[in-house]
JSON list of C-alpha atoms in Angstrom, two decimals:
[
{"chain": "A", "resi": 1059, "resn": "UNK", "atom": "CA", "xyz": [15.01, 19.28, -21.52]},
{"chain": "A", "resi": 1060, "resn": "UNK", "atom": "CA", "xyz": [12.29, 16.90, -20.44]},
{"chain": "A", "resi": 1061, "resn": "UNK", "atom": "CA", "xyz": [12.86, 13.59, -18.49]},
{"chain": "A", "resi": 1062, "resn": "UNK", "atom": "CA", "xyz": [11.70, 10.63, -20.02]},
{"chain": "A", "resi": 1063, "resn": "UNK", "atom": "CA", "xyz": [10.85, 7.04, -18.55]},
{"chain": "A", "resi": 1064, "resn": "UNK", "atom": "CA", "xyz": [11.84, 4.18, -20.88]},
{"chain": "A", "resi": 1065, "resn": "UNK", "atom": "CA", "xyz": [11.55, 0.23, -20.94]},
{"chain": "A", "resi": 1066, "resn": "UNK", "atom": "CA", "xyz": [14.10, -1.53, -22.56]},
{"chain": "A", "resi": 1067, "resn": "UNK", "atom": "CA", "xyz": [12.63, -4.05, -24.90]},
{"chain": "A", "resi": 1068, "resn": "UNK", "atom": "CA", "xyz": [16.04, -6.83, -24.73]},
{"chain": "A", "resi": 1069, "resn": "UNK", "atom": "CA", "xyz": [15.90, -7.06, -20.50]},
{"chain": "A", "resi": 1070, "resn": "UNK", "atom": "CA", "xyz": [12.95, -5.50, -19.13]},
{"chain": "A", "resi": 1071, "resn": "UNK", "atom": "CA", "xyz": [14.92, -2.27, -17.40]},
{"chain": "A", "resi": 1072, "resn": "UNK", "atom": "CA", "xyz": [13.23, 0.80, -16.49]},
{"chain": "A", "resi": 1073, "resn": "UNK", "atom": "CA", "xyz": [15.26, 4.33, -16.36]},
{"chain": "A", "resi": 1074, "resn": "UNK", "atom": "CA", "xyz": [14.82, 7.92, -16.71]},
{"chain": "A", "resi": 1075, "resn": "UNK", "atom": "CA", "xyz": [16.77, 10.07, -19.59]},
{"chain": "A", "resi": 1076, "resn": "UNK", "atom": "CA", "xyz": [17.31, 13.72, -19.97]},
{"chain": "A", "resi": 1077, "resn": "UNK", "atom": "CA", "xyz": [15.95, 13.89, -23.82]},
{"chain": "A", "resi": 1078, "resn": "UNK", "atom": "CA", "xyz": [16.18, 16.87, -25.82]},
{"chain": "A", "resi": 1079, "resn": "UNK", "atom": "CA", "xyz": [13.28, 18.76, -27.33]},
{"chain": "A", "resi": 1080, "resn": "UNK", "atom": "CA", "xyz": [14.18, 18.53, -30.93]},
{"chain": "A", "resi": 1081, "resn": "UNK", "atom": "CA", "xyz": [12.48, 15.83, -33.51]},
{"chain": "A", "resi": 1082, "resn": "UNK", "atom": "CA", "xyz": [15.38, 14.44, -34.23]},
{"chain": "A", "resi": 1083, "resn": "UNK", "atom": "CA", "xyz": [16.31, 13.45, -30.70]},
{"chain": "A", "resi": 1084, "resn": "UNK", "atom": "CA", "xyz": [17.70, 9.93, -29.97]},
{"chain": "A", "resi": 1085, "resn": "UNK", "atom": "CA", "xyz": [15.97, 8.20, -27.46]},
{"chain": "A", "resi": 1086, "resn": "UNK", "atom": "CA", "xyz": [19.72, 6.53, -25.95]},
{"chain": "A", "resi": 1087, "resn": "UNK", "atom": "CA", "xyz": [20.29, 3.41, -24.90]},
{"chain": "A", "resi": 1088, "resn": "UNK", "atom": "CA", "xyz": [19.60, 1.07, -22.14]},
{"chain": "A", "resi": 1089, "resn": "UNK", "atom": "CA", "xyz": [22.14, 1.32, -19.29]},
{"chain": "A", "resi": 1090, "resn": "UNK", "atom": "CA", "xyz": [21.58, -2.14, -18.38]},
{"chain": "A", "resi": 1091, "resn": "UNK", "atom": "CA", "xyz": [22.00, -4.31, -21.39]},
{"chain": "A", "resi": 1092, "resn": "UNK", "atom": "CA", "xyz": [23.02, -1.11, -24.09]},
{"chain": "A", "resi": 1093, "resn": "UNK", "atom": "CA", "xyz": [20.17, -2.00, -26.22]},
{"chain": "A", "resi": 1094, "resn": "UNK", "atom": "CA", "xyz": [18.86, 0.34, -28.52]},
{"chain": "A", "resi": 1095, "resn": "UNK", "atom": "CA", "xyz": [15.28, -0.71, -28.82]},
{"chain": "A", "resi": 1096, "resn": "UNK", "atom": "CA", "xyz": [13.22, 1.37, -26.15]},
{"chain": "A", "resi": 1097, "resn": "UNK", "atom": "CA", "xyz": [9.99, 2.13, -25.29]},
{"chain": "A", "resi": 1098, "resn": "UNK", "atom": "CA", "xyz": [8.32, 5.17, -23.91]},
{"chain": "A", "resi": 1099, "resn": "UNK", "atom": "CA", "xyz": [6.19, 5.02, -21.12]},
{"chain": "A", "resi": 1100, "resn": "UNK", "atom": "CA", "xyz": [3.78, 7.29, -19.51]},
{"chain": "A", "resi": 1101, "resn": "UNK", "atom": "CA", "xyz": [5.29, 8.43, -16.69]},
{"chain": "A", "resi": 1102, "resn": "UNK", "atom": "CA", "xyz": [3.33, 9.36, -13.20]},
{"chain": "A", "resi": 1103, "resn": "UNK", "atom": "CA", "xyz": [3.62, 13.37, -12.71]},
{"chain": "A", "resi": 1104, "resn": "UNK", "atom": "CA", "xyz": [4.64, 14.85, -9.20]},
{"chain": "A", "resi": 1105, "resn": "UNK", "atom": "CA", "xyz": [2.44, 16.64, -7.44]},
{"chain": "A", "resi": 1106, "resn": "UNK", "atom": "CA", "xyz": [4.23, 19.00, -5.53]},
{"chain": "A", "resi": 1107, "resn": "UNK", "atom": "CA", "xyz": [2.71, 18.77, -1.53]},
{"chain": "A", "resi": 1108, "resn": "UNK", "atom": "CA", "xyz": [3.83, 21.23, 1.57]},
{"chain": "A", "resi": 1109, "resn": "UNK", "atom": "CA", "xyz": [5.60, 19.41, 4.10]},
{"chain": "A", "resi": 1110, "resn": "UNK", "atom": "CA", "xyz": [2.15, 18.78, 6.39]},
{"chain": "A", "resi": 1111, "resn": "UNK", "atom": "CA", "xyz": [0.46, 17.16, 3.67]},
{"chain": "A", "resi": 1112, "resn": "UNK", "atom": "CA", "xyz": [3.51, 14.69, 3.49]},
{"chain": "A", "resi": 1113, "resn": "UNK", "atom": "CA", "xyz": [3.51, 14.25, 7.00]},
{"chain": "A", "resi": 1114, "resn": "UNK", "atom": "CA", "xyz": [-0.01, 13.58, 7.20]},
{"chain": "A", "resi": 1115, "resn": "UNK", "atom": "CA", "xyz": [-0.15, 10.88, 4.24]},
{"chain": "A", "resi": 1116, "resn": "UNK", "atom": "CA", "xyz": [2.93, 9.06, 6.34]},
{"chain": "A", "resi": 1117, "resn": "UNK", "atom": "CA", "xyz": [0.69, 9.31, 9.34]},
{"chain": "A", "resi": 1118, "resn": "UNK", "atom": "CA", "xyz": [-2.47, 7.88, 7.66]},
{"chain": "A", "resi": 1119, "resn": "UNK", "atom": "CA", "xyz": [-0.08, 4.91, 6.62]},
{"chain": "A", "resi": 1120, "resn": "UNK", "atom": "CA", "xyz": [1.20, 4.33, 10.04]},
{"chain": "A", "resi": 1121, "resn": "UNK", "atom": "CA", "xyz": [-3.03, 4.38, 10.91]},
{"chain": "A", "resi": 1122, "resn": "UNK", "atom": "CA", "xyz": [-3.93, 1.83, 8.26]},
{"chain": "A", "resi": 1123, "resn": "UNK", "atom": "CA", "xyz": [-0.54, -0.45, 8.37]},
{"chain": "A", "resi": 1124, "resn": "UNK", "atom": "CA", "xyz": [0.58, -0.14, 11.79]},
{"chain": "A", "resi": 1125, "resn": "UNK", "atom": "CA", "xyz": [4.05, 0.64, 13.00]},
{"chain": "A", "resi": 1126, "resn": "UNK", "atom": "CA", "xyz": [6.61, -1.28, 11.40]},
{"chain": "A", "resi": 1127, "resn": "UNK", "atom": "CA", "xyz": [7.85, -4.80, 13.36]},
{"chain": "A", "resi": 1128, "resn": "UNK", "atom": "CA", "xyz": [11.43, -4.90, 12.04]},
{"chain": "A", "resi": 1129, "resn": "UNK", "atom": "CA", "xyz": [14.48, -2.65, 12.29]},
{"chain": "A", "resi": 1130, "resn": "UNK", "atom": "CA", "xyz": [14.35, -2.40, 8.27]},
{"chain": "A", "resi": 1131, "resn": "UNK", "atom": "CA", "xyz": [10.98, -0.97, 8.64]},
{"chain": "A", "resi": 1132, "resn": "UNK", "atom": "CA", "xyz": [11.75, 1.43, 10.87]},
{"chain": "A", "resi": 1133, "resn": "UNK", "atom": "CA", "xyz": [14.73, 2.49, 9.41]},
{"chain": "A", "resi": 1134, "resn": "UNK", "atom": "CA", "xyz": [12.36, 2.64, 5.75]},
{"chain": "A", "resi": 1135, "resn": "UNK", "atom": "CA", "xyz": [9.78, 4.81, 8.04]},
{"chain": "A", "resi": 1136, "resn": "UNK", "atom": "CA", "xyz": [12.59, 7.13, 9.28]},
{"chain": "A", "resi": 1137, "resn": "UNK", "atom": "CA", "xyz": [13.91, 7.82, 5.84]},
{"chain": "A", "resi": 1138, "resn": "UNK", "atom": "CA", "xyz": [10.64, 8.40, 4.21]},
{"chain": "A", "resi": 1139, "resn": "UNK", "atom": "CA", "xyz": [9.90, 11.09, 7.01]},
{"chain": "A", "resi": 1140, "resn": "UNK", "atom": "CA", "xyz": [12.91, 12.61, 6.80]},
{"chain": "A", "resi": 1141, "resn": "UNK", "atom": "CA", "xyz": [12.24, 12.88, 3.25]},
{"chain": "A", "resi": 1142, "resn": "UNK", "atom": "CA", "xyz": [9.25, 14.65, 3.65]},
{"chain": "A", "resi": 1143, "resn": "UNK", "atom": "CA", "xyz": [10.78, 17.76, 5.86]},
{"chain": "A", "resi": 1144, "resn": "UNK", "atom": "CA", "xyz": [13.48, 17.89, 3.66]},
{"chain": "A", "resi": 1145, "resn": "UNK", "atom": "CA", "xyz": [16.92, 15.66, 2.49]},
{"chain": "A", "resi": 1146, "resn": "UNK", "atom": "CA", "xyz": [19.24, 16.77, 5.92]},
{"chain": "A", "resi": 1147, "resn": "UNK", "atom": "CA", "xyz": [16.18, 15.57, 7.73]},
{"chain": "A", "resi": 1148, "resn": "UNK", "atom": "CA", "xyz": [16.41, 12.10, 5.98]},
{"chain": "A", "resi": 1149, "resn": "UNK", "atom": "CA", "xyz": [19.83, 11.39, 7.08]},
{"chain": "A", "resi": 1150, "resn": "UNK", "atom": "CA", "xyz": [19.79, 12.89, 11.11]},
{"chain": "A", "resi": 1151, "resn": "UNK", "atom": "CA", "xyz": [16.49, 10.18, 11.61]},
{"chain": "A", "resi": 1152, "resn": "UNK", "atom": "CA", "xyz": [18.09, 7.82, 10.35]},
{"chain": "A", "resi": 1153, "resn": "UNK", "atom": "CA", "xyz": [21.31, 8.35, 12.27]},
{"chain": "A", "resi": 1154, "resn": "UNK", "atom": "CA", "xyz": [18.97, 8.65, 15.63]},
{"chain": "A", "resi": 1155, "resn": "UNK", "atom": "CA", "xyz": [17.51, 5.13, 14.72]},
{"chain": "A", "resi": 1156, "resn": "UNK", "atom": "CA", "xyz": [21.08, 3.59, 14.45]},
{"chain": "A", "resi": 1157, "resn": "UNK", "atom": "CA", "xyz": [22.35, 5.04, 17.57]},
{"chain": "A", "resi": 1158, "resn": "UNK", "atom": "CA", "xyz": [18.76, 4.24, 19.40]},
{"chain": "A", "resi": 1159, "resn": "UNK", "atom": "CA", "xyz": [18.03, 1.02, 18.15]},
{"chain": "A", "resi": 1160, "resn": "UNK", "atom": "CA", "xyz": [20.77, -0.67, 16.40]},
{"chain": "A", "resi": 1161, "resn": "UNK", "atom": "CA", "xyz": [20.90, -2.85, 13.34]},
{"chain": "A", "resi": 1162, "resn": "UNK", "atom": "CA", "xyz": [19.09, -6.21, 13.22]}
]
């Protein structure tokens, strides 16, 4: 079953459901507000990138933006390169910030 990205018309929320692939499929409800009245967006698709080419766009960031000025940034930096060698990775860098750094 696809995954769908819908706006609720009543408050504005944007979510993801797990519709199924018949016609008469109900769209669901908003989580937020329970409203019925949705819309369908286009959603971006993933392109699926080896762990160099993840590294690499992080490191052209760094290039362009700098290295980040506040513990939060850091800590945003360390998560999203940990992402990109894989989810353990995620959580040790950020556990090396806290016990190099410290919270702000």
């Amino acid at each position: 079953m696809p995954i769908y990205e819908f706006q609720c018309i009543e408050c504005s929320e944007r979510f993801q459901l797990l519709v199924g692939m018949t016609a008469e499929s109900e769209a669901g409800r908003c989580p937020k507000c329970g409203s019925a009245r949705l819309q369908k967006l286009v959603s971006r698709f993933s392109q699926g990138r080896d762990e160099d080419a993840r590294l690499s766009e992080i490191a052209d960031q760094i290039d362009v933006s700098g290295e980040p000025e506040s513990y939060s940034g850091a800590r945003r930096l360390a998560r999203e390169m940990g992402a990109a060698l894989d989810d353990k990775a995620s959580d040790d860098m950020e556990f090396m910030l806290d016990e190099g750094i410290g919270g702000d």
